[in-house]
Amino acid sequence: MRVLVACEFSGRVRDAFRALGHDAWSCDLLECESDSKWHYQGCVENILENGWDLMVAHPPCTHLAVSGSRWFAEKRADGRQQKALDFVQMLMNSPIEKWAIENPVSIISTVIRKPDQIIQPWQFGHGETKATCLWLKNLPKLQPTKIVEGRQARIHKMSPGPERWKHRSRTFEGIAEAMGRQWG
């Protein structure tokens, strides 16, 4: 299966699909943190029509996540929020038969549509909390693979710093593996 993992610089989801024999590629404006042999650095719009069977997209949440709602008025006024919503809608309107859009709890739920599922890292082997919404097209809901205790909000409580956004945006390996096994 040809798999596009949009807006992914870590390569985690892409690598989970590749490990199962799929022709999976990541795409991001940033260079890839892992093997960039299967990474397209550039705008996802340029490759959406390249015959993908499945897309797993992680659109930037900076102007969408409710964790930043105190800045929503400013982001609405200057158009940043609408531009982010338009990007999500463009991904949802792609010519790809199966897709999943992943984002934290955000205004996508009220402006575009409610998510099909909300998952937590602790359902997939990580003792942490981080509600993650999934909007799905022609895909089943992810089934938990390893429920664990110790549920901490480590990601939410991460110290401020220039790399904080990167650490917060990486997909947990257990979730990436579940995506590969269950959607591949």
PDB file of C-alpha atoms in Angstrom:
ATOM      1  CA  MET A   1       0.000   0.000   0.000  1.00  0.00           C
ATOM      2  CA  ARG A   2       1.214   3.545  -0.758  1.00  0.00           C
ATOM      3  CA  VAL A   3       1.062   5.608   2.434  1.00  0.00           C
ATOM      4  CA  LEU A   4       1.580   9.349   2.815  1.00  0.00           C
ATOM      5  CA  VAL A   5       2.298  10.638   6.302  1.00  0.00           C
ATOM      6  CA  ALA A   6       1.710  14.364   5.977  1.00  0.00           C
ATOM      7  CA  CYS A   7       3.226  16.981   8.262  1.00  0.00           C
ATOM      8  CA  GLU A   8       5.608  14.544   9.945  1.00  0.00           C
ATOM      9  CA  PHE A   9       9.253  15.431  10.569  1.00  0.00           C
ATOM     10  CA  SER A  10      10.005  12.578  13.005  1.00  0.00           C
ATOM     11  CA  GLY A  11       9.384   9.690  10.610  1.00  0.00           C
ATOM     12  CA  ARG A  12       7.779   7.604  13.384  1.00  0.00           C
ATOM     13  CA  VAL A  13       4.462   6.874  11.666  1.00  0.00           C
ATOM     14  CA  ARG A  14       6.132   6.442   8.280  1.00  0.00           C
ATOM     15  CA  ASP A  15       8.645   3.989   9.753  1.00  0.00           C
ATOM     16  CA  ALA A  16       5.857   1.982  11.455  1.00  0.00           C
ATOM     17  CA  PHE A  17       4.215   1.437   8.058  1.00  0.00           C
ATOM     18  CA  ARG A  18       7.535   0.745   6.318  1.00  0.00           C
ATOM     19  CA  ALA A  19       8.390  -1.893   8.945  1.00  0.00           C
ATOM     20  CA  LEU A  20       5.288  -3.761   7.769  1.00  0.00           C
ATOM     21  CA  GLY A  21       6.307  -3.627   4.107  1.00  0.00           C
ATOM     22  CA  HIS A  22       4.325  -0.602   2.914  1.00  0.00           C
ATOM     23  CA  ASP A  23       5.644   2.038   0.518  1.00  0.00           C
ATOM     24  CA  ALA A  24       5.335   4.809   3.104  1.00  0.00           C
ATOM     25  CA  TRP A  25       6.632   8.355   2.779  1.00  0.00           C
ATOM     26  CA  SER A  26       6.662  11.263   5.190  1.00  0.00           C
ATOM     27  CA  CYS A  27       6.274  14.855   4.068  1.00  0.00           C
ATOM     28  CA  ASP A  28       7.010  18.054   5.940  1.00  0.00           C
ATOM     29  CA  LEU A  29       8.459  21.509   5.418  1.00  0.00           C
ATOM     30  CA  LEU A  30      11.181  20.463   7.888  1.00  0.00           C
ATOM     31  CA  GLU A  31      13.869  17.896   7.209  1.00  0.00           C
ATOM     32  CA  CYS A  32      13.283  14.467   8.678  1.00  0.00           C
ATOM     33  CA  GLU A  33      14.828  13.511  12.034  1.00  0.00           C
ATOM     34  CA  SER A  34      15.303   9.900  10.974  1.00  0.00           C
ATOM     35  CA  ASP A  35      16.250   8.349   7.626  1.00  0.00           C
ATOM     36  CA  SER A  36      15.295  10.946   5.025  1.00  0.00           C
ATOM     37  CA  LYS A  37      15.457   8.471   2.145  1.00  0.00           C
ATOM     38  CA  TRP A  38      11.650   8.219   2.285  1.00  0.00           C
ATOM     39  CA  HIS A  39      10.905  11.842   3.154  1.00  0.00           C
ATOM     40  CA  TYR A  40       9.656  14.584   0.866  1.00  0.00           C
ATOM     41  CA  GLN A  41      10.688  17.977   2.200  1.00  0.00           C
ATOM     42  CA  GLY A  42       8.216  20.477   0.825  1.00  0.00           C
ATOM     43  CA  CYS A  43       4.535  21.368   0.641  1.00  0.00           C
ATOM     44  CA  VAL A  44       2.184  18.401   0.929  1.00  0.00           C
ATOM     45  CA  GLU A  45      -0.073  20.025  -1.687  1.00  0.00           C
ATOM     46  CA  ASN A  46       2.607  19.199  -4.271  1.00  0.00           C
ATOM     47  CA  ILE A  47       2.266  15.433  -3.783  1.00  0.00           C
ATOM     48  CA  LEU A  48      -1.361  14.835  -2.696  1.00  0.00           C
ATOM     49  CA  GLU A  49      -2.319  13.508  -6.124  1.00  0.00           C
ATOM     50  CA  ASN A  50       0.556  11.017  -6.448  1.00  0.00           C
ATOM     51  CA  GLY A  51      -1.595   7.888  -6.133  1.00  0.00           C
ATOM     52  CA  TRP A  52      -1.651   7.358  -2.371  1.00  0.00           C
ATOM     53  CA  ASP A  53      -3.904   4.658  -0.876  1.00  0.00           C
ATOM     54  CA  LEU A  54      -3.794   6.086   2.649  1.00  0.00           C
ATOM     55  CA  MET A  55      -2.841   9.378   4.278  1.00  0.00           C
ATOM     56  CA  VAL A  56      -2.142   9.944   7.953  1.00  0.00           C
ATOM     57  CA  ALA A  57      -1.899  13.710   8.445  1.00  0.00           C
ATOM     58  CA  HIS A  58      -0.670  15.693  11.423  1.00  0.00           C
ATOM     59  CA  PRO A  59      -1.531  19.314  10.525  1.00  0.00           C
ATOM     60  CA  PRO A  60       0.157  21.941  12.717  1.00  0.00           C
ATOM     61  CA  CYS A  61      -1.966  22.625  15.784  1.00  0.00           C
ATOM     62  CA  THR A  62      -0.470  26.020  16.701  1.00  0.00           C
ATOM     63  CA  HIS A  63      -3.536  28.003  15.635  1.00  0.00           C
ATOM     64  CA  LEU A  64      -6.116  25.259  16.274  1.00  0.00           C
ATOM     65  CA  ALA A  65      -5.539  23.610  19.676  1.00  0.00           C
ATOM     66  CA  VAL A  66      -7.777  24.705  22.538  1.00  0.00           C
ATOM     67  CA  SER A  67      -4.691  24.744  24.771  1.00  0.00           C
ATOM     68  CA  GLY A  68      -3.952  28.087  23.074  1.00  0.00           C
ATOM     69  CA  SER A  69      -7.511  29.415  23.173  1.00  0.00           C
ATOM     70  CA  ARG A  70      -6.481  32.598  25.002  1.00  0.00           C
ATOM     71  CA  TRP A  71      -4.974  33.736  21.660  1.00  0.00           C
ATOM     72  CA  PHE A  72      -7.933  32.711  19.469  1.00  0.00           C
ATOM     73  CA  ALA A  73      -9.349  36.244  19.102  1.00  0.00           C
ATOM     74  CA  GLU A  74      -6.009  37.532  17.808  1.00  0.00           C
ATOM     75  CA  LYS A  75      -5.571  34.517  15.516  1.00  0.00           C
ATOM     76  CA  ARG A  76      -9.077  34.927  14.100  1.00  0.00           C
ATOM     77  CA  ALA A  77      -8.547  38.656  13.540  1.00  0.00           C
ATOM     78  CA  ASP A  78      -5.300  38.267  11.603  1.00  0.00           C
ATOM     79  CA  GLY A  79      -6.431  35.206   9.621  1.00  0.00           C
ATOM     80  CA  ARG A  80      -3.962  32.649  11.029  1.00  0.00           C
ATOM     81  CA  GLN A  81      -6.713  30.452  12.432  1.00  0.00           C
ATOM     82  CA  GLN A  82      -8.733  30.434   9.207  1.00  0.00           C
ATOM     83  CA  LYS A  83      -5.619  29.606   7.203  1.00  0.00           C
ATOM     84  CA  ALA A  84      -4.964  26.637   9.518  1.00  0.00           C
ATOM     85  CA  LEU A  85      -8.583  25.473   9.186  1.00  0.00           C
ATOM     86  CA  ASP A  86      -8.405  25.822   5.402  1.00  0.00           C
ATOM     87  CA  PHE A  87      -5.294  23.613   5.415  1.00  0.00           C
ATOM     88  CA  VAL A  88      -7.115  20.912   7.422  1.00  0.00           C
ATOM     89  CA  GLN A  89     -10.098  21.096   5.068  1.00  0.00           C
ATOM     90  CA  MET A  90      -7.767  20.814   2.061  1.00  0.00           C
ATOM     91  CA  LEU A  91      -6.299  17.609   3.549  1.00  0.00           C
ATOM     92  CA  MET A  92      -9.801  16.237   4.173  1.00  0.00           C
ATOM     93  CA  ASN A  93     -10.794  17.042   0.586  1.00  0.00           C
ATOM     94  CA  SER A  94      -7.739  15.258  -0.857  1.00  0.00           C
ATOM     95  CA  PRO A  95      -8.269  12.597  -3.542  1.00  0.00           C
ATOM     96  CA  ILE A  96      -7.006   9.898  -1.166  1.00  0.00           C
ATOM     97  CA  GLU A  97      -9.517   7.100  -0.460  1.00  0.00           C
ATOM     98  CA  LYS A  98      -8.529   6.511   3.185  1.00  0.00           C
ATOM     99  CA  TRP A  99      -7.227   9.083   5.598  1.00  0.00           C
ATOM    100  CA  ALA A 100      -6.782   9.996   9.242  1.00  0.00           C
ATOM    101  CA  ILE A 101      -6.271  13.539  10.472  1.00  0.00           C
ATOM    102  CA  GLU A 102      -4.615  13.720  13.903  1.00  0.00           C
ATOM    103  CA  ASN A 103      -4.707  16.768  16.170  1.00  0.00           C
ATOM    104  CA  PRO A 104      -5.144  17.596  19.838  1.00  0.00           C
ATOM    105  CA  VAL A 105      -8.530  18.794  21.074  1.00  0.00           C
ATOM    106  CA  SER A 106      -9.084  21.768  18.791  1.00  0.00           C
ATOM    107  CA  ILE A 107     -11.524  24.014  16.997  1.00  0.00           C
ATOM    108  CA  ILE A 108     -11.621  21.540  14.122  1.00  0.00           C
ATOM    109  CA  SER A 109     -14.318  19.838  16.221  1.00  0.00           C
ATOM    110  CA  THR A 110     -16.589  22.863  16.196  1.00  0.00           C
ATOM    111  CA  VAL A 111     -15.797  24.460  12.833  1.00  0.00           C
ATOM    112  CA  ILE A 112     -15.398  21.421  10.540  1.00  0.00           C
ATOM    113  CA  ARG A 113     -16.714  18.343  12.363  1.00  0.00           C
ATOM    114  CA  LYS A 114     -16.404  16.314  15.540  1.00  0.00           C
ATOM    115  CA  PRO A 115     -13.583  13.746  15.650  1.00  0.00           C
ATOM    116  CA  ASP A 116     -14.417  10.095  15.113  1.00  0.00           C
ATOM    117  CA  GLN A 117     -12.241   9.065  18.045  1.00  0.00           C
ATOM    118  CA  ILE A 118     -10.163  10.448  20.915  1.00  0.00           C
ATOM    119  CA  ILE A 119      -7.202   8.321  21.979  1.00  0.00           C
ATOM    120  CA  GLN A 120      -4.639   8.526  24.785  1.00  0.00           C
ATOM    121  CA  PRO A 121      -0.987   7.362  24.850  1.00  0.00           C
ATOM    122  CA  TRP A 122      -1.732   5.172  27.919  1.00  0.00           C
ATOM    123  CA  GLN A 123      -3.956   3.016  25.664  1.00  0.00           C
ATOM    124  CA  PHE A 124      -0.895   2.156  23.546  1.00  0.00           C
ATOM    125  CA  GLY A 125       1.826   1.391  26.089  1.00  0.00           C
ATOM    126  CA  HIS A 126       2.861   4.871  27.270  1.00  0.00           C
ATOM    127  CA  GLY A 127       2.076   5.960  30.841  1.00  0.00           C
ATOM    128  CA  GLU A 128       1.039   9.446  29.825  1.00  0.00           C
ATOM    129  CA  THR A 129      -2.024  11.506  29.066  1.00  0.00           C
ATOM    130  CA  LYS A 130      -2.431  13.543  25.908  1.00  0.00           C
ATOM    131  CA  ALA A 131      -5.897  13.525  24.384  1.00  0.00           C
ATOM    132  CA  THR A 132      -5.477  13.102  20.641  1.00  0.00           C
ATOM    133  CA  CYS A 133      -8.387  13.429  18.229  1.00  0.00           C
ATOM    134  CA  LEU A 134      -8.684  11.382  15.059  1.00  0.00           C
ATOM    135  CA  TRP A 135     -10.880  12.339  12.126  1.00  0.00           C
ATOM    136  CA  LEU A 136     -11.249   9.269   9.918  1.00  0.00           C
ATOM    137  CA  LYS A 137     -12.346   8.495   6.357  1.00  0.00           C
ATOM    138  CA  ASN A 138     -12.819   4.826   5.413  1.00  0.00           C
ATOM    139  CA  LEU A 139     -10.709   3.653   8.364  1.00  0.00           C
ATOM    140  CA  PRO A 140     -11.702   1.811  11.561  1.00  0.00           C
ATOM    141  CA  LYS A 141     -11.191   3.357  14.976  1.00  0.00           C
ATOM    142  CA  LEU A 142      -7.840   2.430  16.528  1.00  0.00           C
ATOM    143  CA  GLN A 143      -8.142  -0.340  19.088  1.00  0.00           C
ATOM    144  CA  PRO A 144      -5.999  -0.005  22.242  1.00  0.00           C
ATOM    145  CA  THR A 145      -2.983  -2.298  22.156  1.00  0.00           C
ATOM    146  CA  LYS A 146      -1.558  -2.040  25.681  1.00  0.00           C
ATOM    147  CA  ILE A 147      -3.335  -0.165  28.460  1.00  0.00           C
ATOM    148  CA  VAL A 148      -0.866   0.922  31.143  1.00  0.00           C
ATOM    149  CA  GLU A 149      -0.973   2.688  34.508  1.00  0.00           C
ATOM    150  CA  GLY A 150       0.991   5.743  35.627  1.00  0.00           C
ATOM    151  CA  ARG A 151      -0.955   8.262  33.589  1.00  0.00           C
ATOM    152  CA  GLN A 152       1.017  11.502  33.818  1.00  0.00           C
ATOM    153  CA  ALA A 153       0.652  14.731  31.860  1.00  0.00           C
ATOM    154  CA  ARG A 154       4.383  14.861  31.057  1.00  0.00           C
ATOM    155  CA  ILE A 155       3.853  16.381  27.610  1.00  0.00           C
ATOM    156  CA  HIS A 156       1.570  19.114  28.960  1.00  0.00           C
ATOM    157  CA  LYS A 157       3.990  19.941  31.803  1.00  0.00           C
ATOM    158  CA  MET A 158       7.076  20.035  29.598  1.00  0.00           C
ATOM    159  CA  SER A 159       9.400  22.950  30.363  1.00  0.00           C
ATOM    160  CA  PRO A 160       9.310  25.939  27.999  1.00  0.00           C
ATOM    161  CA  GLY A 161      12.058  26.155  25.440  1.00  0.00           C
ATOM    162  CA  PRO A 162      12.806  26.490  21.734  1.00  0.00           C
ATOM    163  CA  GLU A 163      12.382  22.736  21.058  1.00  0.00           C
ATOM    164  CA  ARG A 164       9.243  22.230  23.202  1.00  0.00           C
ATOM    165  CA  TRP A 165       6.908  22.265  20.204  1.00  0.00           C
ATOM    166  CA  LYS A 166       8.920  19.503  18.530  1.00  0.00           C
ATOM    167  CA  HIS A 167       8.822  17.244  21.581  1.00  0.00           C
ATOM    168  CA  ARG A 168       5.085  17.838  21.981  1.00  0.00           C
ATOM    169  CA  SER A 169       4.308  17.079  18.342  1.00  0.00           C
ATOM    170  CA  ARG A 170       6.048  13.702  17.939  1.00  0.00           C
ATOM    171  CA  THR A 171       3.691  10.734  17.694  1.00  0.00           C
ATOM    172  CA  PHE A 172       4.151   8.156  20.457  1.00  0.00           C
ATOM    173  CA  GLU A 173       5.729   4.960  19.075  1.00  0.00           C
ATOM    174  CA  GLY A 174       2.901   2.761  20.416  1.00  0.00           C
ATOM    175  CA  ILE A 175       0.310   4.854  18.575  1.00  0.00           C
ATOM    176  CA  ALA A 176       2.403   4.824  15.376  1.00  0.00           C
ATOM    177  CA  GLU A 177       2.730   1.041  15.547  1.00  0.00           C
ATOM    178  CA  ALA A 178      -1.035   0.654  16.106  1.00  0.00           C
ATOM    179  CA  MET A 179      -1.705   2.825  13.063  1.00  0.00           C
ATOM    180  CA  GLY A 180       0.603   0.698  10.932  1.00  0.00           C
ATOM    181  CA  ARG A 181      -0.786  -2.628  12.102  1.00  0.00           C
ATOM    182  CA  GLN A 182      -4.469  -1.674  12.139  1.00  0.00           C
ATOM    183  CA  TRP A 183      -4.681   0.608   9.115  1.00  0.00           C
ATOM    184  CA  GLY A 184      -2.019  -1.048   6.960  1.00  0.00           C
TER     185      GLY A 184
END
